[in-house]
């Protein structure tokens, strides 16, 4: 499985115990390394594929990872759980709706439905309602306490959503995390299911997602995070590259491996890019 990887990629893929952070610059074979590492766990280390969980940020990335795994291990790829953070939260909630304070058949409200709901519940104009939804989403993602006036709006919004048995995308992560914190039986089942967890594009995680990861790994799961803090692009939605830089503090004993070979760009492009980025403090 690992014979076609370069030395840095192979070293990263061979570390399968404990927390691991892989720093992967542009064109360094990030997805290749991650998928080969998972296949190595299953094929070479004889780990059950159903105990492996991979988390990506988009459905497209998840589909690409699935296709690459199929090429590496045709018989086991379908048993590896590949999720976005939101689809993982949704799976946990759908398996345990009552424990999460939801009724069977709950669903994710659309943007239009949420806007209509808060406009009606609080008698707001559409522009103010839209702004309120963005603020509510922001403090859910960053796990900060809202100002008093926003807290009142958030309370009405949450109560009205619950009455309709609706959740929003931020709730998928927040409620799943709360469930793992407050329902020991649910947490034990999730911990037993997922023993090897891989997270792609770790530079783009936010506070709520890191909190969920802490809870997912609380049962001793092995966590591998891969990404590049210089490619963080989702600050506008609460992502914070500091979580990448503080990985070793969040997960003590973490090993760090850097992928240094660029397979995408010629040397002239790399030299030019370095001259530009060198001025970035």
mmCIF file of C-alpha atoms in Angstrom:
data_model
loop_
_atom_site.group_PDB
_atom_site.id
_atom_site.type_symbol
_atom_site.label_atom_id
_atom_site.label_comp_id
_atom_site.label_asym_id
_atom_site.label_seq_id
_atom_site.Cartn_x
_atom_site.Cartn_y
_atom_site.Cartn_z
ATOM 1 C CA UNK A 1 0.000 0.000 0.000
ATOM 2 C CA UNK A 2 2.755 2.449 0.912
ATOM 3 C CA UNK A 3 5.326 1.499 -1.713
ATOM 4 C CA UNK A 4 4.475 4.403 -4.039
ATOM 5 C CA UNK A 5 4.700 7.137 -1.395
ATOM 6 C CA UNK A 6 7.707 9.391 -0.980
ATOM 7 C CA UNK A 7 9.677 9.130 2.303
ATOM 8 C CA UNK A 8 7.777 11.943 4.070
ATOM 9 C CA UNK A 9 4.393 10.627 2.980
ATOM 10 C CA UNK A 10 5.326 7.111 4.005
ATOM 11 C CA UNK A 11 6.543 8.202 7.430
ATOM 12 C CA UNK A 12 3.235 9.982 8.030
ATOM 13 C CA UNK A 13 1.178 7.003 6.844
ATOM 14 C CA UNK A 14 3.090 4.536 9.016
ATOM 15 C CA UNK A 15 2.294 6.410 12.259
ATOM 16 C CA UNK A 16 -1.000 4.890 13.318
ATOM 17 C CA UNK A 17 -1.032 5.193 17.115
ATOM 18 C CA UNK A 18 -1.759 8.370 19.069
ATOM 19 C CA UNK A 19 -2.378 11.874 17.740
ATOM 20 C CA UNK A 20 -0.648 12.853 14.485
ATOM 21 C CA UNK A 21 -0.450 16.217 12.722
ATOM 22 C CA UNK A 22 0.610 16.239 9.068
ATOM 23 C CA UNK A 23 1.639 19.623 7.670
ATOM 24 C CA UNK A 24 1.009 19.368 3.938
ATOM 25 C CA UNK A 25 1.817 22.333 1.719
ATOM 26 C CA UNK A 26 0.253 22.898 -1.712
ATOM 27 C CA UNK A 27 0.727 20.019 -4.126
ATOM 28 C CA UNK A 28 2.408 17.763 -1.556
ATOM 29 C CA UNK A 29 -0.019 14.854 -1.913
ATOM 30 C CA UNK A 30 -2.281 15.528 1.051
ATOM 31 C CA UNK A 31 -5.251 13.424 -0.025
ATOM 32 C CA UNK A 32 -2.944 10.721 -1.369
ATOM 33 C CA UNK A 33 -1.194 10.447 1.991
ATOM 34 C CA UNK A 34 -4.440 10.400 3.955
ATOM 35 C CA UNK A 35 -6.108 7.723 1.837
ATOM 36 C CA UNK A 36 -2.979 5.549 1.726
ATOM 37 C CA UNK A 37 -2.734 5.811 5.509
ATOM 38 C CA UNK A 38 -6.323 4.578 5.914
ATOM 39 C CA UNK A 39 -5.751 1.750 3.416
ATOM 40 C CA UNK A 40 -2.534 0.848 5.245
ATOM 41 C CA UNK A 41 -4.497 0.555 8.498
ATOM 42 C CA UNK A 42 -7.000 -1.826 6.905
ATOM 43 C CA UNK A 43 -4.856 -3.863 4.520
ATOM 44 C CA UNK A 44 -1.473 -3.983 6.265
ATOM 45 C CA UNK A 45 -2.436 -3.525 9.930
ATOM 46 C CA UNK A 46 -5.670 -5.565 9.679
ATOM 47 C CA UNK A 47 -7.797 -2.859 11.310
ATOM 48 C CA UNK A 48 -11.539 -3.262 10.703
ATOM 49 C CA UNK A 49 -12.531 -0.614 8.121
ATOM 50 C CA UNK A 50 -15.711 0.137 10.049
ATOM 51 C CA UNK A 51 -13.581 1.517 12.909
ATOM 52 C CA UNK A 52 -12.062 4.167 10.606
ATOM 53 C CA UNK A 53 -13.675 7.594 10.277
ATOM 54 C CA UNK A 54 -12.567 10.275 7.825
ATOM 55 C CA UNK A 55 -13.919 13.824 8.114
ATOM 56 C CA UNK A 56 -13.766 16.312 5.256
ATOM 57 C CA UNK A 57 -15.287 19.758 4.720
ATOM 58 C CA UNK A 58 -17.261 19.132 1.517
ATOM 59 C CA UNK A 59 -19.255 16.322 -0.023
ATOM 60 C CA UNK A 60 -17.093 16.606 -3.118
ATOM 61 C CA UNK A 61 -13.937 15.965 -1.078
ATOM 62 C CA UNK A 62 -15.654 13.039 0.633
ATOM 63 C CA UNK A 63 -16.590 11.530 -2.742
ATOM 64 C CA UNK A 64 -13.025 11.920 -4.012
ATOM 65 C CA UNK A 65 -11.668 10.219 -0.911
ATOM 66 C CA UNK A 66 -14.120 7.348 -1.367
ATOM 67 C CA UNK A 67 -13.026 6.825 -4.975
ATOM 68 C CA UNK A 68 -9.350 6.801 -4.032
ATOM 69 C CA UNK A 69 -9.970 4.279 -1.277
ATOM 70 C CA UNK A 70 -11.864 2.034 -3.705
ATOM 71 C CA UNK A 71 -8.790 1.939 -5.926
ATOM 72 C CA UNK A 72 -6.564 1.001 -2.982
ATOM 73 C CA UNK A 73 -8.824 -1.537 -1.269
ATOM 74 C CA UNK A 74 -11.902 -2.415 -3.357
ATOM 75 C CA UNK A 75 -13.449 -4.754 -0.796
ATOM 76 C CA UNK A 76 -13.179 -2.514 2.267
ATOM 77 C CA UNK A 77 -13.633 1.049 1.067
ATOM 78 C CA UNK A 78 -17.431 1.103 1.483
ATOM 79 C CA UNK A 79 -17.094 0.161 5.153
ATOM 80 C CA UNK A 80 -14.959 3.212 5.998
ATOM 81 C CA UNK A 81 -17.120 6.048 7.345
ATOM 82 C CA UNK A 82 -16.469 9.232 5.360
ATOM 83 C CA UNK A 83 -18.342 12.311 6.515
ATOM 84 C CA UNK A 84 -18.384 16.048 6.560
ATOM 85 C CA UNK A 85 -18.601 17.449 10.088
ATOM 86 C CA UNK A 86 -22.279 18.173 9.477
ATOM 87 C CA UNK A 87 -23.188 14.741 8.090
ATOM 88 C CA UNK A 88 -21.403 13.097 11.029
ATOM 89 C CA UNK A 89 -23.383 15.195 13.485
ATOM 90 C CA UNK A 90 -26.580 14.366 11.624
ATOM 91 C CA UNK A 91 -25.842 10.635 11.789
ATOM 92 C CA UNK A 92 -25.251 10.774 15.551
ATOM 93 C CA UNK A 93 -28.470 12.741 16.096
ATOM 94 C CA UNK A 94 -30.581 10.499 13.863
ATOM 95 C CA UNK A 95 -29.455 7.465 15.820
ATOM 96 C CA UNK A 96 -30.321 9.122 19.161
ATOM 97 C CA UNK A 97 -32.976 11.814 18.610
ATOM 98 C CA UNK A 98 -34.694 11.514 21.990
ATOM 99 C CA UNK A 99 -31.424 11.706 23.926
ATOM 100 C CA UNK A 100 -30.619 14.897 21.991
ATOM 101 C CA UNK A 101 -33.958 16.465 22.882
ATOM 102 C CA UNK A 102 -35.362 15.985 19.375
ATOM 103 C CA UNK A 103 -38.470 14.221 18.160
ATOM 104 C CA UNK A 104 -38.323 11.517 15.487
ATOM 105 C CA UNK A 105 -38.552 13.010 12.023
ATOM 106 C CA UNK A 106 -36.683 16.203 12.879
ATOM 107 C CA UNK A 107 -35.218 17.920 9.858
ATOM 108 C CA UNK A 108 -32.782 20.616 8.803
ATOM 109 C CA UNK A 109 -34.544 23.899 8.090
ATOM 110 C CA UNK A 110 -33.652 25.637 4.859
ATOM 111 C CA UNK A 111 -32.200 29.132 4.795
ATOM 112 C CA UNK A 112 -35.511 30.514 3.562
ATOM 113 C CA UNK A 113 -37.455 28.716 6.305
ATOM 114 C CA UNK A 114 -35.132 29.988 9.018
ATOM 115 C CA UNK A 115 -35.375 33.528 7.723
ATOM 116 C CA UNK A 116 -39.184 33.376 7.624
ATOM 117 C CA UNK A 117 -39.270 31.859 11.101
ATOM 118 C CA UNK A 118 -37.159 34.525 12.789
ATOM 119 C CA UNK A 119 -38.859 37.326 10.841
ATOM 120 C CA UNK A 120 -42.259 36.180 12.069
ATOM 121 C CA UNK A 121 -41.248 35.244 15.619
ATOM 122 C CA UNK A 122 -39.483 38.528 16.346
ATOM 123 C CA UNK A 123 -41.341 40.849 13.960
ATOM 124 C CA UNK A 124 -38.117 41.845 12.243
ATOM 125 C CA UNK A 125 -37.493 43.145 8.769
ATOM 126 C CA UNK A 126 -35.785 40.727 6.430
ATOM 127 C CA UNK A 127 -32.441 42.539 6.560
ATOM 128 C CA UNK A 128 -32.341 42.585 10.382
ATOM 129 C CA UNK A 129 -33.507 38.963 10.513
ATOM 130 C CA UNK A 130 -30.722 37.905 8.156
ATOM 131 C CA UNK A 131 -28.156 39.778 10.248
ATOM 132 C CA UNK A 132 -29.485 38.124 13.419
ATOM 133 C CA UNK A 133 -29.150 34.657 11.881
ATOM 134 C CA UNK A 134 -25.525 35.369 10.955
ATOM 135 C CA UNK A 135 -24.734 36.510 14.502
ATOM 136 C CA UNK A 136 -26.429 33.444 16.020
ATOM 137 C CA UNK A 137 -24.475 31.173 13.666
ATOM 138 C CA UNK A 138 -21.249 32.966 14.574
ATOM 139 C CA UNK A 139 -21.468 32.425 18.311
ATOM 140 C CA UNK A 140 -22.504 28.771 17.792
ATOM 141 C CA UNK A 141 -19.439 28.139 15.646
ATOM 142 C CA UNK A 142 -17.040 30.068 17.862
ATOM 143 C CA UNK A 143 -18.700 28.907 21.107
ATOM 144 C CA UNK A 144 -18.821 32.409 22.543
ATOM 145 C CA UNK A 145 -21.503 33.936 24.710
ATOM 146 C CA UNK A 146 -23.674 36.434 22.840
ATOM 147 C CA UNK A 147 -24.507 39.902 24.116
ATOM 148 C CA UNK A 148 -27.718 40.150 26.136
ATOM 149 C CA UNK A 149 -29.870 41.463 23.289
ATOM 150 C CA UNK A 150 -28.592 38.770 20.922
ATOM 151 C CA UNK A 151 -29.065 36.109 23.592
ATOM 152 C CA UNK A 152 -32.761 37.007 23.811
ATOM 153 C CA UNK A 153 -33.127 36.722 20.036
ATOM 154 C CA UNK A 154 -31.232 33.420 20.059
ATOM 155 C CA UNK A 155 -33.467 32.077 22.826
ATOM 156 C CA UNK A 156 -36.641 32.858 20.866
ATOM 157 C CA UNK A 157 -35.091 31.449 17.685
ATOM 158 C CA UNK A 158 -34.073 28.223 19.429
ATOM 159 C CA UNK A 159 -37.438 27.781 21.121
ATOM 160 C CA UNK A 160 -39.346 28.325 17.880
ATOM 161 C CA UNK A 161 -37.076 25.977 15.936
ATOM 162 C CA UNK A 162 -37.571 23.294 18.604
ATOM 163 C CA UNK A 163 -41.349 23.703 18.464
ATOM 164 C CA UNK A 164 -41.245 22.886 14.753
ATOM 165 C CA UNK A 165 -38.749 20.044 15.285
ATOM 166 C CA UNK A 166 -36.216 21.851 13.105
ATOM 167 C CA UNK A 167 -32.451 22.183 13.422
ATOM 168 C CA UNK A 168 -29.948 24.281 11.503
ATOM 169 C CA UNK A 169 -26.518 23.220 10.227
ATOM 170 C CA UNK A 170 -24.716 24.628 13.271
ATOM 171 C CA UNK A 171 -27.033 22.611 15.532
ATOM 172 C CA UNK A 172 -25.849 19.382 13.882
ATOM 173 C CA UNK A 173 -22.417 19.879 15.417
ATOM 174 C CA UNK A 174 -23.464 21.580 18.662
ATOM 175 C CA UNK A 175 -26.219 19.075 19.523
ATOM 176 C CA UNK A 176 -24.036 16.086 18.619
ATOM 177 C CA UNK A 177 -21.311 17.423 20.916
ATOM 178 C CA UNK A 178 -23.816 18.033 23.713
ATOM 179 C CA UNK A 179 -25.103 14.492 23.279
ATOM 180 C CA UNK A 180 -21.609 13.023 23.647
ATOM 181 C CA UNK A 181 -21.118 15.127 26.787
ATOM 182 C CA UNK A 182 -24.392 14.254 28.487
ATOM 183 C CA UNK A 183 -25.279 10.727 27.324
ATOM 184 C CA UNK A 184 -22.587 8.256 28.493
ATOM 185 C CA UNK A 185 -24.135 5.298 26.648
ATOM 186 C CA UNK A 186 -24.184 7.200 23.360
ATOM 187 C CA UNK A 187 -20.598 8.377 23.874
ATOM 188 C CA UNK A 188 -19.448 4.843 24.668
ATOM 189 C CA UNK A 189 -21.064 3.493 21.485
ATOM 190 C CA UNK A 190 -19.473 6.187 19.317
ATOM 191 C CA UNK A 191 -16.068 5.668 20.964
ATOM 192 C CA UNK A 192 -16.281 1.927 20.336
ATOM 193 C CA UNK A 193 -17.257 2.457 16.701
ATOM 194 C CA UNK A 194 -14.574 4.947 15.659
ATOM 195 C CA UNK A 195 -11.043 4.086 16.777
ATOM 196 C CA UNK A 196 -9.060 5.782 13.975
ATOM 197 C CA UNK A 197 -10.187 9.286 13.041
ATOM 198 C CA UNK A 198 -8.714 11.346 10.184
ATOM 199 C CA UNK A 199 -9.520 15.017 9.569
ATOM 200 C CA UNK A 200 -8.746 16.748 6.286
ATOM 201 C CA UNK A 201 -8.095 20.519 5.929
ATOM 202 C CA UNK A 202 -7.582 20.922 9.674
ATOM 203 C CA UNK A 203 -6.532 24.557 9.235
ATOM 204 C CA UNK A 204 -10.202 25.385 8.565
ATOM 205 C CA UNK A 205 -11.754 23.993 11.764
ATOM 206 C CA UNK A 206 -13.686 26.217 14.146
ATOM 207 C CA UNK A 207 -14.200 26.040 17.901
ATOM 208 C CA UNK A 208 -17.370 23.916 17.703
ATOM 209 C CA UNK A 209 -15.705 21.377 15.417
ATOM 210 C CA UNK A 210 -12.606 21.105 17.622
ATOM 211 C CA UNK A 211 -14.870 20.592 20.632
ATOM 212 C CA UNK A 212 -16.632 17.762 18.811
ATOM 213 C CA UNK A 213 -13.266 16.192 17.928
ATOM 214 C CA UNK A 214 -12.165 16.302 21.564
ATOM 215 C CA UNK A 215 -15.314 14.422 22.519
ATOM 216 C CA UNK A 216 -14.957 11.910 19.665
ATOM 217 C CA UNK A 217 -11.414 11.063 20.754
ATOM 218 C CA UNK A 218 -12.121 11.084 24.492
ATOM 219 C CA UNK A 219 -12.415 7.308 24.455
ATOM 220 C CA UNK A 220 -8.852 6.872 23.231
ATOM 221 C CA UNK A 221 -9.340 7.046 19.467
ATOM 222 C CA UNK A 222 -6.256 7.779 17.371
ATOM 223 C CA UNK A 223 -6.557 11.173 15.660
ATOM 224 C CA UNK A 224 -4.756 12.180 12.468
ATOM 225 C CA UNK A 225 -5.166 15.777 11.275
ATOM 226 C CA UNK A 226 -3.751 17.035 7.991
ATOM 227 C CA UNK A 227 -3.625 20.471 6.429
ATOM 228 C CA UNK A 228 -1.612 23.651 6.030
ATOM 229 C CA UNK A 229 -2.035 26.739 8.250
ATOM 230 C CA UNK A 230 -0.895 28.930 5.341
ATOM 231 C CA UNK A 231 -3.957 27.848 3.335
ATOM 232 C CA UNK A 232 -6.622 28.830 5.879
ATOM 233 C CA UNK A 233 -9.472 30.490 3.955
ATOM 234 C CA UNK A 234 -12.609 30.125 6.084
ATOM 235 C CA UNK A 235 -12.102 32.753 8.768
ATOM 236 C CA UNK A 236 -15.343 34.406 7.637
ATOM 237 C CA UNK A 237 -17.290 31.388 8.907
ATOM 238 C CA UNK A 238 -15.533 31.038 12.238
ATOM 239 C CA UNK A 239 -12.512 28.946 11.253
ATOM 240 C CA UNK A 240 -9.362 29.714 13.215
ATOM 241 C CA UNK A 241 -5.910 28.502 12.116
ATOM 242 C CA UNK A 242 -4.729 28.768 15.730
ATOM 243 C CA UNK A 243 -6.289 25.352 16.373
ATOM 244 C CA UNK A 244 -3.844 23.917 13.839
ATOM 245 C CA UNK A 245 -0.930 25.690 15.509
ATOM 246 C CA UNK A 246 -2.072 24.520 18.963
ATOM 247 C CA UNK A 247 -2.713 20.889 17.950
ATOM 248 C CA UNK A 248 0.096 19.537 20.118
ATOM 249 C CA UNK A 249 -1.324 21.387 23.119
ATOM 250 C CA UNK A 250 -4.881 20.213 22.448
ATOM 251 C CA UNK A 251 -3.719 16.622 21.898
ATOM 252 C CA UNK A 252 -0.613 16.010 24.042
ATOM 253 C CA UNK A 253 2.020 13.666 22.676
ATOM 254 C CA UNK A 254 1.155 14.438 19.067
ATOM 255 C CA UNK A 255 3.759 13.622 16.435
ATOM 256 C CA UNK A 256 4.254 16.210 13.667
ATOM 257 C CA UNK A 257 5.292 15.215 10.137
ATOM 258 C CA UNK A 258 5.838 17.721 7.336
ATOM 259 C CA UNK A 259 5.346 16.890 3.640
ATOM 260 C CA UNK A 260 7.961 18.920 1.779
ATOM 261 C CA UNK A 261 7.871 17.790 -1.855
ATOM 262 C CA UNK A 262 5.648 19.793 -4.225
ATOM 263 C CA UNK A 263 4.333 17.747 -7.156
ATOM 264 C CA UNK A 264 2.050 20.410 -8.620
ATOM 265 C CA UNK A 265 4.228 23.409 -9.546
ATOM 266 C CA UNK A 266 7.525 23.974 -11.301
ATOM 267 C CA UNK A 267 10.414 25.560 -9.431
ATOM 268 C CA UNK A 268 9.894 29.006 -10.987
ATOM 269 C CA UNK A 269 6.357 29.190 -9.601
ATOM 270 C CA UNK A 270 7.544 28.046 -6.176
ATOM 271 C CA UNK A 271 10.333 30.640 -6.136
ATOM 272 C CA UNK A 272 7.944 33.428 -7.091
ATOM 273 C CA UNK A 273 5.386 32.357 -4.499
ATOM 274 C CA UNK A 274 8.065 32.218 -1.806
ATOM 275 C CA UNK A 275 9.189 35.766 -2.621
ATOM 276 C CA UNK A 276 5.620 36.967 -2.068
ATOM 277 C CA UNK A 277 4.792 34.973 1.075
ATOM 278 C CA UNK A 278 8.151 35.800 2.663
ATOM 279 C CA UNK A 279 6.811 39.307 3.392
ATOM 280 C CA UNK A 280 3.814 37.953 5.312
ATOM 281 C CA UNK A 281 4.451 38.326 9.071
#
